[in-house]
Structures are given as structure tokens and as C-alpha cells.
Amino acid sequence: MSTPTKVAARRPLSPRKRAQRIRAVQYAVLIAIVVIAIFAADWKQIGEVFFKPDLIKTTITQGLGRALLNTIVYTAGAFVFGLVVGTVLAVMRLSEIGPYRWIATAYIEFFRGLPALIVFLMFSLMPLAFPTLRIPYDPYGTVWLALGIVASAYMAETIRGGIQAVHKGQAEAARSLGMTSGQAMRKVILPQAFRTMLPPLTNELILLVKDSSLVYIIGLAATQAELTKYGRDLSVQYANMTPLVVAGAAYLIITLPLSVVVRRMEASAGKAR
Amino acid sequence: MPENLVEIKELHKSFGDNHVLRGIDFKVAQGEVVCVIGPSGSGKSTLLRCVNLLEVPSSGTVLVAGEDLTDPDGNIDAARRHIGMVFQSFNLFPHHTAISNCMLAQQTVLKRGKKDARKVAAENLDRVGLTDKHDAYPAKLSGGQQQRVAIARALSMEPNLMLFDEPTSALDPELVGEVLTVMRRLAEEGMTMLVVTHEMAFAREVADRVVFMDGGVIVEQGTPDEVIGNPQEARTKEFLRRVLDPTHVNPS
Ligand SMILES: Nc1ncnc2c1ncn2[C@@H]1O[C@H](COP(=O)(O)OP(=O)(O)O)[C@@H](O)[C@H]1O
Ligand SMILES: [Mg+2]
């Protein structure tokens, strides 16, 4: 057993040893950076501005729960709106009737190409441009509409992909049993399409949670504020970043579990394949 | 009820420039079992799919139970209710259990109540020998079991005609028998059947008539003994030699 070891030692370096050495260098660089950061940064100042304990407490107790709830309600409503309108758009894009396809394509390309901020700015100016216009459940209705319109354009493409991924034999089996094309779509194709779309749709939900921060542009009362507006207002008031840090952490409370769910679903879908 | 359940006249079908069916005339009598054989690409599936209008014929007429399915003002969905179809790739609904695969169309198309639909579905699953698999999802079933569920699903609509498109071609050899047995029993019960198959033993035993297709036309037809036992046309002979004695085929 001693001969092969000697032979290996005489060679330049085995691939395994080389890999070990490269890894050691990478760790050394990382440790050096961390050590420099620890000694170079003014930690007292940073703690004071970003993590001030009494301000953390104020932010949490003054209405963080309400802001978190508003973020969830805005996002959930927009997601449902986006899902319904997105499904309609997806089916329109697959329609045999040209004008339906064109309208859906135009809508999708328009709202996907536009910064979401522009859409929100337009909705914020609605009352000025159309003094008689009343959107029901204000401001929730306005937020759901603005956020939902943007979401539906993205979701439509995901849903269309999901529908097209369902094997063509499924529709044929449904039709051969006498189902109309609408029944086949509702009972056979969409349920399967949504199953494969669950991971990408959850990803879109995560994006939507973050996009909901843009709604402060529409102009909300204090009790209607979502996390970003809530954190920003307090940060301005106290001239300190801590409330925004707390608000950011609150977003992570929503988005991190969703990310984990997506990973799980993708892993189990990979196994099933 | 007319004597001929299926009556096809001057049927043509093209996909773009590809003229697949080139004038098919052919009838299936009530209670008759017809097996369609022929080389791959000869248009067998296309013919079968024209019978329930999964493919729209380019010209010609397809009459089923006296009703013209090619009539543009006809109700094709209503006509399809009474024509069962079994596919090579089963096409079960993966998000439904075996029994609910058999119930779905009963409920949505025939508007049967859940209880009645379940009863009919259970009877048909029992009929294909799957009494213990009612609540299994397709993914948990073998190919042979899946194909039997597919047959039960079609039977649950109480069809008067069953179409089979190579129902055993996707199966492992040891699972072919259980599906053919179910089909044979169905034939004995008097079901009208149009079967595209490469199972010559099945065609010989069960078919009342065998139809040999090649190049989009019917080349030869007759009893199994005539077509398989004593073929007249050179193309039929050549095809049967390839199918029945595959180890001695000259690859050219
Ligand atoms: N949906 C389709 N679109 C275009 N060509 C098709 C389609 N279905 C079948 N064909 C063509 O029609 C011919 C006959 O196919 P098919 O009826 O499936 O033959 P068989 O079942 O006898 O093997 C083939 O050349 C095939 O490529
Ligand atoms: Mg075929």
C-alpha cells in the first residue's frame, strides 16, 4: 500500500490536494476581510443609526402589525386580481380568434414593459384627471387595481406557459368524452397547469410583496400605510434608519418562508420527474 | 337504429401538403369488431381520429348512428358522448383518482349526480378488473391498469361505439394480455369496436373484419382468415411478413 502514496507524492499535485489548497486560500481571504471590517468600521455609530434598541421597540409597538397587515392585504388582493385577469389573458392569448390574441398580447407587452412606478403615479393622479371617478373600497380598491394590473401582465405569461406544458393528449381525452373546450380547460387543463405553475407563481407573489412598497405613491393615510411608508415616516421623524431596518425585517418575515416553500416545491417536482 | 353504426364516404384528410387519407370508404355494422392494421404512417390514427372528429376531415362525410358529424352545424360535443376513445398513451387525468377519472365527464357532460356517477364508475372499474384500485391515482398504477381505467372511463359514458388506437403499444409485453382480455370481453358483450392494432393474434381471434391500410387508402379487407391468413395484395403480404416474422426482414 505504500508504493502508490509515494508515486502520488512525486507527481505535481493531485486534483484533490489542489482543490483543498484553493479552498484554504478562499477562506483566508474571507477571514481577512471580516477582520478588517471589524476593526475599521465604527460599530458604535452603525449600531446607533441602524439598530437603536429603543427605536426598534417604538417601531414595533407603534403600529408595525397594522402596517404588516396592510402589506399582506394589498399584496393578497392584487395577487387574486392578477391571477384572475392573468388567467383570462392567458386563455385569450391561446384563443383561435385573432383580435383576442392581439388585445391580450398588447396588454401584456404594455404593462410588462412599463415601470410599475409609472402605473402607480397614474393611479395617484386619477382623482385629479377624473374628478367624478370613484374606485370602490378606496384605497384598497385602487391599490389592488394598480398592483393587480401590473401583476396580471406577468402572471399571464406564466399561466400561458403552464397551460401549454399540459400534454395535448389531456385535452383530446377530455374532448373525446364529450366535454366542450371550455369544460376541458376548466376541469382538466387548468388544474394541471396551476400545479406546475405553483413555484413560478409563488415567485411572482414574492415580487408582488416587494412591489407593494410602491403604493405609498398613491397617497395613503397613516392607518392605511404599508410597511415601507410606515418605516419611512418613522425614519424621517427620528432621523434614524432603525425603523426602515425593522420594516425591512418584516418583509423578510413574509418573503423568506415563501422562498422556502418554492424551493420545497421545486425539489419535489424535480423528484417526481 | 341504422344497420351501419359508422359510415365513412370519400374521406380525405391533408395536413398541409401531406395528403394522409386519400379517399376512404368504409362501414362498421352495429356490434361488429373491426381491426385496422397497416404500416406506421399509413394514416390509421388519422382515420380513427376523424371518426370522432378529433381531426376535421378535409372532405367527405362521417356518419355515426345516422348522424353526420361533418355537418358544420351539428353538435359535435353531443355526438362524441357516445363514442368512446382509448389512446395509446392512456391520457388519464393525473390529478384525479381512478374512480374520479371515470366520474368527471359523467358529471360535467351528462350532468349526472355524484352518487349516480360514482355508481356507474364503480361498476365499470369492476368490469375491467380494478375493484381494489378505485381510489388510486394514475401514477400509482401499472401501464396495464392505467389503460384499463381509460377503458372504464370511456365505458362510463355508455358509448355505442369504442375506438382503440394501438391500446397496447405503450405497454410492457407482460401487461398486454390484461388489456386485450378486457377488450375481448367487451367484444363478446356485443360492443361495436374499431381497433387499430399490431396484435395479430388478437385481430385473428376477435375481429369480425380486418382492414389493411397503406398510403392513406384501404388496400384490402375481409375476414381475419382472408386478410391475415391468405392475403391477396403484395403490400399486405409484405407487411404481414414484417410483423409476423420480424427477425427475417430484409432491412432494405
Ligand atoms: N396533427 C398532425 N399534423 C401534421 N401531420 C400529421 C398529424 N397527425 C398525423 N400526421 C401525419 O399523417 C401521417 C399519418 O399519420 P398517422 O395517422 O398517425 O399514421 P399511423 O397511425 O398509421 O401510424 C403521418 O405522415 C403523420 O406525420
Ligand atoms: Mg398511429
mmCIF file of C-alpha atoms in Angstrom, chain B residues 9 35 51 63 98 129 132 143 154 168 186 194-195 202 204 232 235 247 249:
data_model
loop_
_atom_site.group_PDB
_atom_site.id
_atom_site.type_symbol
_atom_site.label_atom_id
_atom_site.label_comp_id
_atom_site.label_asym_id
_atom_site.label_seq_id
_atom_site.Cartn_x
_atom_site.Cartn_y
_atom_site.Cartn_z
ATOM 1 C CA LYS B 9 -67.680 8.158 -47.533
ATOM 2 C CA CYS B 35 -59.360 -4.220 -36.641
ATOM 3 C CA VAL B 51 -64.403 9.180 -36.698
ATOM 4 C CA LEU B 63 -71.865 9.264 -40.283
ATOM 5 C CA ALA B 98 -59.225 6.107 -10.948
ATOM 6 C CA GLY B 129 -60.965 -5.945 -13.001
ATOM 7 C CA ASP B 132 -59.332 -2.724 -5.494
ATOM 8 C CA GLY B 143 -49.496 0.731 -17.573
ATOM 9 C CA ALA B 154 -64.866 5.608 -21.770
ATOM 10 C CA THR B 168 -51.309 -1.949 -26.050
ATOM 11 C CA LEU B 186 -66.163 -6.194 -24.420
ATOM 12 C CA LEU B 194 -62.892 -0.081 -34.218
ATOM 13 C CA VAL B 195 -59.395 -1.127 -33.183
ATOM 14 C CA PHE B 202 -55.993 -10.533 -31.186
ATOM 15 C CA ARG B 204 -57.375 -13.075 -35.796
ATOM 16 C CA GLN B 232 -54.112 -11.191 -51.815
ATOM 17 C CA ARG B 235 -48.391 -4.836 -49.913
ATOM 18 C CA THR B 247 -36.225 -11.418 -37.438
ATOM 19 C CA VAL B 249 -36.886 -8.886 -42.607
#
